[in-house]
Coordinates of N, CA and C and ligand atoms in Angstrom, one line a residue:
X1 N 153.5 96.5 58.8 CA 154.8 95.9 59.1 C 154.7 94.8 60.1
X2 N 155.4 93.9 60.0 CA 155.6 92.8 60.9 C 156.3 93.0 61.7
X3 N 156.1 92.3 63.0 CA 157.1 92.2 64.1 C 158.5 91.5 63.8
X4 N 159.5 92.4 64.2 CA 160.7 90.9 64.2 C 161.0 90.6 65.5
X5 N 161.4 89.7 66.3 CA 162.0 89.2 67.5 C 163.4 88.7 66.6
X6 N 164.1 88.7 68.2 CA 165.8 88.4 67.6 C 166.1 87.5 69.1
X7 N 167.1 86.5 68.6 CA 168.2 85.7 69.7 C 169.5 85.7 68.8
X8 N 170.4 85.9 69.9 CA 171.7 85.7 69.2 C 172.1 84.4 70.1
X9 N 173.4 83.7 69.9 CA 174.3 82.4 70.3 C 175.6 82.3 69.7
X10 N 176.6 82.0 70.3 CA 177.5 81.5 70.4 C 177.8 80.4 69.2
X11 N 178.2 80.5 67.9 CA 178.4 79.2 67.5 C 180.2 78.9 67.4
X12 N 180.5 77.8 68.4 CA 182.0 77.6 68.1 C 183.0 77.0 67.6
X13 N 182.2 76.4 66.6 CA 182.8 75.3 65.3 C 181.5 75.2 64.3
X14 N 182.4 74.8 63.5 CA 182.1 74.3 61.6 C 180.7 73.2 62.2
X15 N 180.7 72.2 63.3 CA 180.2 71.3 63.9 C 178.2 71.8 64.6
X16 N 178.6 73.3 64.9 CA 177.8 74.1 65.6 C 176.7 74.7 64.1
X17 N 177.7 75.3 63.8 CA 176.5 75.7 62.1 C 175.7 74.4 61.6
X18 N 176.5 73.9 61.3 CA 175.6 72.5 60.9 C 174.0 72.1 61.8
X19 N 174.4 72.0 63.1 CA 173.5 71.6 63.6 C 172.8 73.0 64.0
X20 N 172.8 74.0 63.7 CA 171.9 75.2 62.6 C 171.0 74.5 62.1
X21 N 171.6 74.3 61.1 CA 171.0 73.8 60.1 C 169.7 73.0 60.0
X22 N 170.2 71.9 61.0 CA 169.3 70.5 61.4 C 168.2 71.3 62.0
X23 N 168.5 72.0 62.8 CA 167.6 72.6 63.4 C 166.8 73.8 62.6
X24 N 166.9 74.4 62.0 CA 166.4 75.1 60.8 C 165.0 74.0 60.4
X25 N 165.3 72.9 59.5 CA 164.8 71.7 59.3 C 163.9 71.1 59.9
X26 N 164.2 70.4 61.3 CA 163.4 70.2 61.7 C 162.0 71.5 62.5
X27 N 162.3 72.8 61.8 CA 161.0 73.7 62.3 C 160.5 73.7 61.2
X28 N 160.7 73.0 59.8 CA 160.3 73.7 58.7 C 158.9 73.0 58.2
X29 N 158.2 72.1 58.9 CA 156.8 71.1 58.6 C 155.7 72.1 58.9
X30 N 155.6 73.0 61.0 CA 154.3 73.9 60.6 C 154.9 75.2 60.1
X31 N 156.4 75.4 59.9 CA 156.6 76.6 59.8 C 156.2 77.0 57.8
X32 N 156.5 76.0 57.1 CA 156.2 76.0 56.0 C 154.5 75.7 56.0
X33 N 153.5 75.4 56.7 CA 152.1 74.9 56.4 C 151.3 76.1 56.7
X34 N 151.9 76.8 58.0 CA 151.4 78.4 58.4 C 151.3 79.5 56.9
X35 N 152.4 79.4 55.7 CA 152.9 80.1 54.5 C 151.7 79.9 53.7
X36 N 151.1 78.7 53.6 CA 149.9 78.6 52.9 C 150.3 78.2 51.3
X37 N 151.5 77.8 50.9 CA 151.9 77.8 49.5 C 152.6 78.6 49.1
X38 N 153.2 79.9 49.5 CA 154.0 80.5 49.3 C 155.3 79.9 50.0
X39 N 156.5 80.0 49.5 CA 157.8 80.2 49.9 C 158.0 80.6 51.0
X40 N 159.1 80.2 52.1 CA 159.4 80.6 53.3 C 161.0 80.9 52.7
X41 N 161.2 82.2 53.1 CA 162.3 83.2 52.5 C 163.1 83.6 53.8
X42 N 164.5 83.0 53.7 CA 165.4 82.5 55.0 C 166.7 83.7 54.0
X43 N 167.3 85.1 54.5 CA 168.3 85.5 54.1 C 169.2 85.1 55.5
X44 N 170.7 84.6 54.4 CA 171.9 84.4 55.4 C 173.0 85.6 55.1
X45 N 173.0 86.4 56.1 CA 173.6 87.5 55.8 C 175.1 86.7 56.3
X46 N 176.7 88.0 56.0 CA 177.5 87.5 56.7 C 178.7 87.6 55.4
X47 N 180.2 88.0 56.1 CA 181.4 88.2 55.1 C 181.1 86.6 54.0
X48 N 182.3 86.6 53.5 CA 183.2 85.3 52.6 C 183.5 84.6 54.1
X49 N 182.8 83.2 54.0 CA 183.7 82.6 55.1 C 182.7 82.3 56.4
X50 N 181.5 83.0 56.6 CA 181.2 83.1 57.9 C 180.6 82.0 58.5
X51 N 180.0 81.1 56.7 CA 179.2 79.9 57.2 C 177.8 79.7 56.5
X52 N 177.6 80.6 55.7 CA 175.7 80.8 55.6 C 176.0 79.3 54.2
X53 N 177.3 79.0 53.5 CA 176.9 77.8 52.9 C 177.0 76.5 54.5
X54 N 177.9 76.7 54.9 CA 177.8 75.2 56.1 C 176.7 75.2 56.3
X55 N 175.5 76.2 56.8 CA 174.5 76.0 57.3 C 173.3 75.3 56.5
X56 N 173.4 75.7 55.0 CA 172.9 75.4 54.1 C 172.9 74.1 53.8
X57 N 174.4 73.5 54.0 CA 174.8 72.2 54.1 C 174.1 70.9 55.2
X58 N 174.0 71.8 56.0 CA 173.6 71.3 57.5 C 172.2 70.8 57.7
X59 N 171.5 72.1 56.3 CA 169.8 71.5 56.5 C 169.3 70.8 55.7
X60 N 170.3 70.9 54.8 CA 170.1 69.7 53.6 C 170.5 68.3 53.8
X61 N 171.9 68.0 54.4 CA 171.7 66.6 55.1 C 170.8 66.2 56.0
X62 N 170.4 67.1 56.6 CA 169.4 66.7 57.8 C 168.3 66.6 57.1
X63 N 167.3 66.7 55.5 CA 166.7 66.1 55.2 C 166.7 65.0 54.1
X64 N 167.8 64.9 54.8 CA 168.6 63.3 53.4 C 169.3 63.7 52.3
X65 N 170.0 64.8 52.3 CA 170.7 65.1 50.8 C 172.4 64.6 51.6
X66 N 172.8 63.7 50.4 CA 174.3 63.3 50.9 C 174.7 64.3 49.8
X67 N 174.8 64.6 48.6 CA 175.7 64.8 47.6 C 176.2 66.5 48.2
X68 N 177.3 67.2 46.8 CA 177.7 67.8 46.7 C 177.2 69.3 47.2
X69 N 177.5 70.3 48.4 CA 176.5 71.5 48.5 C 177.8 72.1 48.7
X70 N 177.8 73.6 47.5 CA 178.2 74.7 47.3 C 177.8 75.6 47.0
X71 N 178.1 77.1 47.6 CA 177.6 78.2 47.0 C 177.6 78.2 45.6
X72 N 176.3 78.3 44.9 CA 176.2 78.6 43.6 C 176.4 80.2 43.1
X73 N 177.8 79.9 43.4 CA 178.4 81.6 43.0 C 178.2 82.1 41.7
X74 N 178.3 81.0 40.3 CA 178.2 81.7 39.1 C 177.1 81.1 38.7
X75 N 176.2 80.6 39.0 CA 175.2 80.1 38.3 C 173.9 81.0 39.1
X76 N 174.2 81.8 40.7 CA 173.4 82.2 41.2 C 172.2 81.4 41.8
X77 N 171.6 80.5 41.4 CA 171.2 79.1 42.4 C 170.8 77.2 42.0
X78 N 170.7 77.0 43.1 CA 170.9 75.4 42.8 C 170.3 75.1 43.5
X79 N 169.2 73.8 42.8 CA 168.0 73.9 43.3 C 168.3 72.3 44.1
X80 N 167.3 72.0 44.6 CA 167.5 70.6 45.5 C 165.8 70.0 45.7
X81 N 165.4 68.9 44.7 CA 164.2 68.7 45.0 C 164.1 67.1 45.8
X82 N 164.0 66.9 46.8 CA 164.2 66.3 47.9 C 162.9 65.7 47.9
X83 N 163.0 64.2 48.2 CA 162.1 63.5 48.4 C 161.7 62.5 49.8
X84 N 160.8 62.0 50.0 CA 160.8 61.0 51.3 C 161.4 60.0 50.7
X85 N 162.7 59.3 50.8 CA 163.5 58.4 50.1 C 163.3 57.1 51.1
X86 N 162.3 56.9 52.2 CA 162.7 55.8 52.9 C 161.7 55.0 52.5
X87 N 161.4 53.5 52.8 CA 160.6 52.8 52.3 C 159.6 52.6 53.3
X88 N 157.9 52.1 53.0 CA 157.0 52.0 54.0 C 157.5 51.7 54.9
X89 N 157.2 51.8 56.1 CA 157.9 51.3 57.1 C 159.1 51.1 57.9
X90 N 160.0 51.7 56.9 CA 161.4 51.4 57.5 C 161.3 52.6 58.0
X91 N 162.7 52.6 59.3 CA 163.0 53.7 60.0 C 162.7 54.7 59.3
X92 N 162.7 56.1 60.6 CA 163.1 57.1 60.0 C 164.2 57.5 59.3
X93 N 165.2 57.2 58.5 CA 166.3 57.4 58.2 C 166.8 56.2 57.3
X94 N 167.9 56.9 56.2 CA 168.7 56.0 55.5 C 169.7 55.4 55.6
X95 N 170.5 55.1 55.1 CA 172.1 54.4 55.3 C 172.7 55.4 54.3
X96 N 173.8 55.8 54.9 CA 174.9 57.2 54.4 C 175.4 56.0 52.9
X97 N 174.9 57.3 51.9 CA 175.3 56.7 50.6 C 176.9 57.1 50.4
X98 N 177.3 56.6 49.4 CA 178.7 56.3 49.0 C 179.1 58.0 49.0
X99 N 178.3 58.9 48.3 CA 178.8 60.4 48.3 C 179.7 61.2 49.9
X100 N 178.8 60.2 50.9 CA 179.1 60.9 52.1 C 180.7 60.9 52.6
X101 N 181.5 60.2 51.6 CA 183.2 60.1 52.0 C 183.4 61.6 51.9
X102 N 183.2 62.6 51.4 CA 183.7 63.4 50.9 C 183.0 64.7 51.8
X103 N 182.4 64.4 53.3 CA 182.0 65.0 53.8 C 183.0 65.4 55.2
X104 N 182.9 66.8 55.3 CA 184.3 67.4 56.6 C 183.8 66.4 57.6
X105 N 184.6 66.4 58.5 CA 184.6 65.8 59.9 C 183.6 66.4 60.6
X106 N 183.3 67.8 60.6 CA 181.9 68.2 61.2 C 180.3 67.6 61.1
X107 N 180.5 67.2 59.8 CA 179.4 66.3 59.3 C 179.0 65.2 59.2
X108 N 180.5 64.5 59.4 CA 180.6 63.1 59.8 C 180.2 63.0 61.4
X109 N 180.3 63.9 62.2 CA 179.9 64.1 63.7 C 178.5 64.1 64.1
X110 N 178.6 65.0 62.8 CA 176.8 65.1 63.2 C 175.5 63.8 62.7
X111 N 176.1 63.7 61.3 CA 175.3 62.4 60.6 C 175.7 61.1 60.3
X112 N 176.5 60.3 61.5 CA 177.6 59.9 61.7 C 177.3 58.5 60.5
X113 N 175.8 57.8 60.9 CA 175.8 56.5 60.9 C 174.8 56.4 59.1
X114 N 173.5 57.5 59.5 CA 172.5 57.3 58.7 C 172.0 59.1 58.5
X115 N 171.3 59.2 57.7 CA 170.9 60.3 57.4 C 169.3 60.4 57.7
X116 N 168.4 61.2 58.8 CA 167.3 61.1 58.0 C 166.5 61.4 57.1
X117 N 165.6 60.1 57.3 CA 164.4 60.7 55.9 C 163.3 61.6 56.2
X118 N 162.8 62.4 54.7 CA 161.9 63.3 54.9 C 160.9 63.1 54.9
X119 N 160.6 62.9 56.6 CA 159.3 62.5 56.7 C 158.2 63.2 56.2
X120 N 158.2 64.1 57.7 CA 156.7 64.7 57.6 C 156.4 65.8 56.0
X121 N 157.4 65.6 55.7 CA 157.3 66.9 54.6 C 156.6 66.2 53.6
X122 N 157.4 64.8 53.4 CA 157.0 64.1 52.1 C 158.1 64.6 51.1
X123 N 158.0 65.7 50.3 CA 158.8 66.1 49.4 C 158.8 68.0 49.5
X124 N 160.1 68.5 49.0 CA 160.3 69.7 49.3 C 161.4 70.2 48.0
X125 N 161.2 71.4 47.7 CA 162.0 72.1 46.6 C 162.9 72.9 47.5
X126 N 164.0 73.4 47.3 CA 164.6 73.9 47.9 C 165.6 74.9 47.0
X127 N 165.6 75.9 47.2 CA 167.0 76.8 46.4 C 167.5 77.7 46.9
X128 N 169.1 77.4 46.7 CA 170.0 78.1 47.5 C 170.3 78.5 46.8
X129 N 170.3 80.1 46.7 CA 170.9 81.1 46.1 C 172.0 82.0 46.6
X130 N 173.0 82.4 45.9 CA 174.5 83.4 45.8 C 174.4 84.2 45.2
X131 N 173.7 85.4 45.5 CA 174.1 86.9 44.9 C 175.3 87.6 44.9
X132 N 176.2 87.0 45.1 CA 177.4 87.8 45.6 C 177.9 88.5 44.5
X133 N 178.1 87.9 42.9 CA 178.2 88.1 42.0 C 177.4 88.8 40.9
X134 N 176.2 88.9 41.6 CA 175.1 89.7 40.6 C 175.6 91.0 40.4
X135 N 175.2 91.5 39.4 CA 175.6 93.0 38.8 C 174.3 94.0 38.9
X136 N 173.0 93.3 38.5 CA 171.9 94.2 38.5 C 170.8 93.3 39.0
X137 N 170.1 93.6 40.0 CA 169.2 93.2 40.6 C 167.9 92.4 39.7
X138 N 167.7 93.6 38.2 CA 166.8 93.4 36.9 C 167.2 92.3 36.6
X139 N 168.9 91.6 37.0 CA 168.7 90.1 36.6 C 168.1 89.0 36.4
X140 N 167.6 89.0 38.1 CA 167.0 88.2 38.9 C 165.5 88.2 38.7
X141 N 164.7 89.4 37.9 CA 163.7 89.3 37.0 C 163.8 88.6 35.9
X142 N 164.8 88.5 35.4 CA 164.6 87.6 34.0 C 164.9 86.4 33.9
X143 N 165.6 85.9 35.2 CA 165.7 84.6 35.6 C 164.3 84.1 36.1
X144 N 163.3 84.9 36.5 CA 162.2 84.6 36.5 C 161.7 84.2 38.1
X145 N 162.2 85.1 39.2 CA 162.5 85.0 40.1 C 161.4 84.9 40.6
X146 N 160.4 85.4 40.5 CA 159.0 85.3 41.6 C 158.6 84.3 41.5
X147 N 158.5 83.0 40.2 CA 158.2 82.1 40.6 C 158.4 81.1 42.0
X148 N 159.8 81.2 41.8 CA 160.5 80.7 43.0 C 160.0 80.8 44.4
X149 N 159.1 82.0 44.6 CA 159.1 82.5 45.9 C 157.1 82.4 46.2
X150 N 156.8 82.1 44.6 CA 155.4 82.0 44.6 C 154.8 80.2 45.4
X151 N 155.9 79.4 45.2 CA 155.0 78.2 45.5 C 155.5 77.6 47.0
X152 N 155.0 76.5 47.5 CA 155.1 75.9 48.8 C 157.2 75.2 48.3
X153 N 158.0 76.2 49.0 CA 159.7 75.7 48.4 C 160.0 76.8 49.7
X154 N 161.5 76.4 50.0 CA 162.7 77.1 50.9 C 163.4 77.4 50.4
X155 N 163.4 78.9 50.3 CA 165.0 79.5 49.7 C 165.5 80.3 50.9
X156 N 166.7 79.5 50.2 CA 168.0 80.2 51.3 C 169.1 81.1 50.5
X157 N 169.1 82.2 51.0 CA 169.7 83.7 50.0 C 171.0 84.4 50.5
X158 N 171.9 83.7 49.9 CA 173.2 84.4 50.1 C 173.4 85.9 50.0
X159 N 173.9 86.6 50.3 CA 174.5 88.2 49.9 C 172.6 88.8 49.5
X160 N 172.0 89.1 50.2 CA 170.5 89.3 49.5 C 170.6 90.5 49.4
X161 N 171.9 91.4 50.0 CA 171.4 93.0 49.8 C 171.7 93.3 48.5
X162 N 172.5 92.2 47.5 CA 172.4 92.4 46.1 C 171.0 92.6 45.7
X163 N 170.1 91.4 45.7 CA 168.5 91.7 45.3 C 167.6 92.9 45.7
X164 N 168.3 93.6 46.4 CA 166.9 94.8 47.2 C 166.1 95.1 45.7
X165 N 165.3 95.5 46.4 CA 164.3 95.9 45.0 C 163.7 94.7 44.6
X166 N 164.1 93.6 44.5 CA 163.3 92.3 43.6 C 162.9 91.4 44.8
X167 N 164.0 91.4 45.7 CA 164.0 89.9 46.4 C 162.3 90.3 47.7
X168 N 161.8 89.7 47.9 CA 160.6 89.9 49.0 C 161.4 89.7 50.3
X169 N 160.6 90.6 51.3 CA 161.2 90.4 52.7 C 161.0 88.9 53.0
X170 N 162.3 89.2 53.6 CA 162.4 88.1 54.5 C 161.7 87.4 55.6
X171 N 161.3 86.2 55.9 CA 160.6 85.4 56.4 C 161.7 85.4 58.0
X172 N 163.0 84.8 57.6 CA 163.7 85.1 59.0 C 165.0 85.8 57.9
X173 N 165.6 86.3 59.3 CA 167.2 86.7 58.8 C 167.7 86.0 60.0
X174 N 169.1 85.1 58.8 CA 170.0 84.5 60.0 C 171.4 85.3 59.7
X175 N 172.1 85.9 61.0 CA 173.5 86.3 60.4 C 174.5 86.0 61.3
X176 N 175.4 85.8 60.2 CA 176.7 85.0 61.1 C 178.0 86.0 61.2
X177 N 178.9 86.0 61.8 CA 179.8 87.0 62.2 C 181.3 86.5 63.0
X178 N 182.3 86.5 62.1 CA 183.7 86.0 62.3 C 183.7 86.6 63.6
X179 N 184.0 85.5 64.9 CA 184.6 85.9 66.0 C 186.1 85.1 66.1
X180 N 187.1 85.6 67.0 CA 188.3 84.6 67.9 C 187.8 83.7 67.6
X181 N 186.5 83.1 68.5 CA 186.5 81.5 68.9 C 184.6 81.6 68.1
X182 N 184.9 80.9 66.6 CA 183.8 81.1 66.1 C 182.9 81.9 65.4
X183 N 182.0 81.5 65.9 CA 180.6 82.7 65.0 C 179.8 82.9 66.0
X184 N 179.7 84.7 65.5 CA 178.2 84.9 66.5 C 177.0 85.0 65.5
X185 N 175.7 83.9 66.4 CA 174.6 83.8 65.3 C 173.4 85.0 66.0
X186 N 173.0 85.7 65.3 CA 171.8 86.2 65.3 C 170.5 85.9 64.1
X187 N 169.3 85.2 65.0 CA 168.4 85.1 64.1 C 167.1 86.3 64.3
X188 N 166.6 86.7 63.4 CA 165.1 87.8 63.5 C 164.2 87.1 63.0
X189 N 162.9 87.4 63.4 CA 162.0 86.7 61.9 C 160.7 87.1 62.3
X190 N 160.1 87.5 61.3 CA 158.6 87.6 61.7 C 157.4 86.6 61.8
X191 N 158.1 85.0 61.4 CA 157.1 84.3 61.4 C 157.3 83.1 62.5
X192 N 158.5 83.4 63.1 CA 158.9 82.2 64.1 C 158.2 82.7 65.1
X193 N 157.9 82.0 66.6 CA 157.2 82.7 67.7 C 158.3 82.5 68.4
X194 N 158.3 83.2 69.9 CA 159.6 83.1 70.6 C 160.2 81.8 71.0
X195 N 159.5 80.7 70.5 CA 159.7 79.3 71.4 C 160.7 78.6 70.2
X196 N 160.4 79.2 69.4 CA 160.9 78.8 67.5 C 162.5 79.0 67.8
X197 N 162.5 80.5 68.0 CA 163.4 81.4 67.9 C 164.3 80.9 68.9
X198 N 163.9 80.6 70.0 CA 165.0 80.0 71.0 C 165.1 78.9 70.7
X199 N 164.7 77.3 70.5 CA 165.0 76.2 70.2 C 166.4 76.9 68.9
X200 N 166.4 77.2 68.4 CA 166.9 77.7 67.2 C 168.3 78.1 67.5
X201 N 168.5 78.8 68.5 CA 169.8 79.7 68.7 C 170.2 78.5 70.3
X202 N 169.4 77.6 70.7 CA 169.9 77.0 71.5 C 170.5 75.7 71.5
X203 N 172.0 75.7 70.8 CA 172.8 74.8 70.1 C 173.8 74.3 71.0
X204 N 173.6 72.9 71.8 CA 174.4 72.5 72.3 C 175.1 71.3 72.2
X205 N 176.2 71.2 71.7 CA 177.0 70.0 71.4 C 178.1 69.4 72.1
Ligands
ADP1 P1 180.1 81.4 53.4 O1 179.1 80.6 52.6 O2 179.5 82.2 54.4 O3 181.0 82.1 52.5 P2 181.2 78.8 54.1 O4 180.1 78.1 54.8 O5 181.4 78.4 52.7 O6 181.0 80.3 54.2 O7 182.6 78.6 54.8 C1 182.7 78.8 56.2 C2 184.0 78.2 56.7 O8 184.0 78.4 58.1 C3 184.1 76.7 56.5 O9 185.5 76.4 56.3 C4 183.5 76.1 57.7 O10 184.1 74.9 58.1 C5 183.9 77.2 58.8 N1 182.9 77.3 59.8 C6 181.6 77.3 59.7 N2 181.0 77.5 60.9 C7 182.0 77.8 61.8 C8 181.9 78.1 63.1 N3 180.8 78.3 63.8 N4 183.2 78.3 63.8 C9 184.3 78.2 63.1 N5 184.4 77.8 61.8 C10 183.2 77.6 61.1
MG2 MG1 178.6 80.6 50.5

């Protein structure tokens, strides 16, 4: 068995998850190289509402995705194959495409001017999955699920105590939690080191 370490934080706006997110992202160059080719397996626990899509949202802009991110509730996941979109030489970063009108004010805050590009990764698969809906775990076998988790990709796993039985442990667990003023985040993980873990939960805006 693996160790987990845990930090919890304060998150007190839509504004706060997001840059989650970013920060998620920007750990994911040695944290994905340490994996060796396998999948780095991120469950977001947490009610309807708490945020585990914002945050999803959050890590995807932060490596250049402008378009559309929703829980893939009936389709169960949606994949995102992401590329370095910038040209030799030019900045780190793009110019916010036309999709970004349709982004909350949280994310207009955060990614105000330009988006960046994916640098050091080069290119990255990504799938965000919504179990919320699942009926039988044996589903998720015939969708052919181990692939997903066999090659160098980031999945991010909504409702994951639907999968028990199929889904592989988790690499971290992030969970979010309706407070008054916000969300309380707690992250665990067995592959982050403590310095990971705290950059991570130390979100100030
Ligand atoms: P989930 O995917 O967990 O069901 P969503 O991310 O779809 O939740 O929705 C979360 C809602 O809560 C959104 O309206 C979002 O703006 C808001 N929200 C996200 N993070 C926070 C936060 N830290 N504090 C307050 N509201 C938040
Ligand atoms: Mg969701």
């Amino acid at each position: 068995m693996s160790t987990f370490q845990s930090v919890s934080a304060l998150l007190s706006d839509e504004a706060a998850t997001l840059a989650l997110g970013q920060r998620v992202a920007q750990l994911l160059p040695p944290v994905l190289q340490a994996l060796e080719g396998r999948a780095l397996c991120i469950n977001l626990e947490g009610d309807l509402g708490a945020g585990k899509t914002t945050l999803t949202r959050g890590l995807l802009r932060s490596l250049g995705f402008a378009g559309t991110v929703k829980s893939p509730t009936y389709t169960l996941v949606e994949s995102y194959q992401l590329h370095h979109s910038a040209p030799d030489g030019a900045p780190d970063s793009v110019p916010l495409p036309e999709q970004a009108e349709d982004w909350s004010q949280g994310e207009r805050e955060l990614f105000a001017r330009e988006l960046p590009a994916l640098n050091a990764l080069g290119q990255l698969e990504i799938y965000h999955f919504d179990l919320y809906r699942l009926q039988d775990p044996e589903e998720l076998e015939l969708m052919g699920i181990r692939d997903y988790f066999a090659q160098q990709a980031l999945c991010l796993i909504e409702w994951p105590d639907r999968g028990q039985g199929i889904l592989p442990e988790p690499d971290i667990v992030i969970t979010l939690e309706h407070l008054d003023e916000g969300r309380r985040l707690t992250i665990s993980s067995s592959v982050l080191t403590a310095e990971q873990l705290n950059f991570l939960a130390d979100i100030k805006l």
